[in-house]
Coordinates of C-alpha atoms in Angstrom, one line a residue:
M1 CA -214.4 73.8 -50.4
T2 CA -213.4 75.5 -53.6
K3 CA -215.1 74.3 -56.7
L4 CA -212.3 73.5 -59.5
T5 CA -213.5 74.0 -62.9
L6 CA -212.1 72.4 -66.0
G7 CA -210.1 75.3 -67.0
T8 CA -208.4 75.6 -63.3
H9 CA -207.6 72.2 -62.7
P10 CA -203.9 72.0 -62.1
F11 CA -203.3 69.0 -64.2
L12 CA -205.2 70.1 -67.2
L13 CA -203.0 72.9 -68.6
G14 CA -204.3 74.9 -71.6
F15 CA -207.9 73.5 -71.3
E16 CA -209.8 76.8 -70.7
Q17 CA -211.0 76.9 -74.1
L18 CA -212.7 73.6 -73.6
E19 CA -214.9 75.1 -70.7
R20 CA -216.0 78.0 -72.7
L21 CA -216.7 75.6 -75.7
V22 CA -219.0 73.6 -73.2
E23 CA -220.8 76.7 -72.2
R24 CA -221.3 77.9 -75.7
T25 CA -222.8 74.5 -76.8
A26 CA -225.2 74.5 -73.8
K27 CA -226.4 78.1 -74.9
S28 CA -226.5 77.5 -78.6
G29 CA -230.2 77.3 -78.5
N30 CA -230.9 74.5 -81.0
E31 CA -234.4 73.8 -80.8
G32 CA -235.9 70.4 -81.9
Y33 CA -236.2 71.2 -85.6
P34 CA -235.2 69.5 -87.7
P35 CA -234.8 66.1 -86.0
Y36 CA -231.5 64.4 -86.4
N37 CA -229.5 61.5 -85.8
I38 CA -225.8 61.1 -85.2
E39 CA -224.2 57.8 -85.7
Q40 CA -220.7 56.3 -85.6
T41 CA -220.1 54.6 -88.8
S42 CA -216.4 53.5 -88.0
E43 CA -213.9 53.9 -85.3
R44 CA -213.0 57.2 -86.8
S45 CA -216.0 58.4 -88.8
Y46 CA -219.4 59.8 -87.9
R47 CA -222.6 60.5 -89.7
I48 CA -225.0 63.4 -89.0
T49 CA -228.5 62.8 -90.6
L50 CA -231.2 65.6 -90.6
A51 CA -234.7 65.1 -91.7
V52 CA -235.2 67.8 -94.1
A53 CA -238.4 66.8 -96.1
G54 CA -239.6 69.5 -98.5
F55 CA -236.1 71.2 -98.8
A56 CA -234.2 71.1 -102.0
D57 CA -230.3 71.2 -102.1
E58 CA -230.4 74.7 -103.3
D59 CA -232.5 75.5 -100.1
L60 CA -229.8 74.2 -97.9
S61 CA -226.4 75.5 -96.9
I62 CA -223.5 73.7 -94.8
T63 CA -220.5 75.9 -93.4
V64 CA -217.7 75.3 -90.8
E65 CA -217.5 78.4 -88.8
D66 CA -215.2 78.8 -85.6
S67 CA -214.8 74.9 -85.1
S68 CA -218.8 74.5 -85.7
L69 CA -220.5 72.8 -88.3
V70 CA -223.5 75.0 -89.3
I71 CA -226.5 73.7 -91.2
R72 CA -229.0 76.1 -92.3
G73 CA -232.4 75.7 -94.4
R74 CA -234.6 78.2 -96.0
Q75 CA -237.4 77.3 -98.2
K76 CA -238.9 79.8 -100.7
D77 CA -242.6 80.3 -99.9
D78 CA -244.2 79.5 -103.3
A79 CA -247.9 79.8 -102.1
D80 CA -248.4 82.7 -104.7
G81 CA -251.8 82.2 -106.1
R82 CA -252.5 79.2 -104.3
V83 CA -255.4 78.9 -101.9
F84 CA -254.6 76.6 -99.0
L85 CA -257.7 75.0 -96.9
H86 CA -255.2 73.9 -94.2
R87 CA -251.5 74.7 -94.2
G88 CA -249.8 72.3 -91.9
I89 CA -246.5 72.0 -93.9
A90 CA -244.7 75.4 -93.3
A91 CA -241.8 76.8 -95.2
R92 CA -239.8 77.0 -92.0
Q93 CA -236.1 78.0 -91.8
F94 CA -233.8 76.6 -89.4
Q95 CA -230.2 76.5 -88.1
R96 CA -228.6 73.6 -86.6
S97 CA -224.9 73.9 -85.1
F98 CA -222.6 71.1 -84.2
V99 CA -219.3 71.7 -82.3
L100 CA -216.4 70.0 -84.1
A101 CA -213.4 68.7 -82.1
D102 CA -209.8 69.4 -83.3
G103 CA -209.1 67.1 -86.1
V104 CA -212.6 66.4 -87.3
D105 CA -213.1 67.0 -90.9
V106 CA -216.4 67.5 -92.8
G107 CA -216.6 65.1 -95.7
E108 CA -219.3 64.9 -98.4
A109 CA -223.2 65.9 -97.9
I110 CA -225.8 63.8 -99.6
L111 CA -229.5 64.5 -99.8
E112 CA -231.7 61.5 -100.4
N113 CA -235.3 60.9 -99.7
G114 CA -235.7 63.9 -97.3
L115 CA -232.6 63.2 -95.4
L116 CA -229.6 65.2 -95.5
H117 CA -226.5 63.1 -94.6
V118 CA -223.1 64.9 -93.6
D119 CA -220.1 62.6 -93.0
L120 CA -217.3 63.6 -90.6
T121 CA -214.0 62.1 -90.3
R122 CA -211.8 62.0 -87.2
H123 CA -207.9 62.1 -87.6
V124 CA -205.9 60.6 -84.6
P125 CA -202.6 62.5 -84.3
E126 CA -199.4 60.9 -84.3
S127 CA -197.9 60.2 -80.8
I128 CA -194.9 62.3 -80.6
V129 CA -192.3 61.7 -77.6
Q130 CA -190.2 65.0 -77.1
T131 CA -187.2 65.0 -74.9
I132 CA -186.5 68.3 -73.3
E133 CA -182.9 69.2 -72.4
I134 CA -182.3 70.3 -69.0
K135 CA -179.8 73.0 -68.4
R136 CA -177.7 74.1 -65.5
S137 CA -178.2 77.6 -64.3
G138 CA -175.3 80.0 -64.8
K139 CA -174.7 80.5 -61.0

């Protein structure tokens, strides 16, 4: 029996990109740092919250690249002249990516109490009915 993939199913025309997107997301290599939550705040809006304690707003960057929301953090190592007897809080950098569906827009980002909140809104396209004229062949 032949296995049908999403991109080759006869009723799903033009969805080849979706299969590549799923593969890319699986290979994205996001490790567990920083921890995050994704919550649905209304029928058409979401909020991603990342735990970024120790990061200032200038240590963080948020970009949208090729339908992906990319959040990066890089702390400055300010250990100059300081002597640590134990250093359990590392100046660690990270990159966390989230794939965005068509019609999802990134809204505002808020940093409060060590949590970075990024709001997203999904726009529902209008339903369009199109009538296609059938022409006779010129035989």
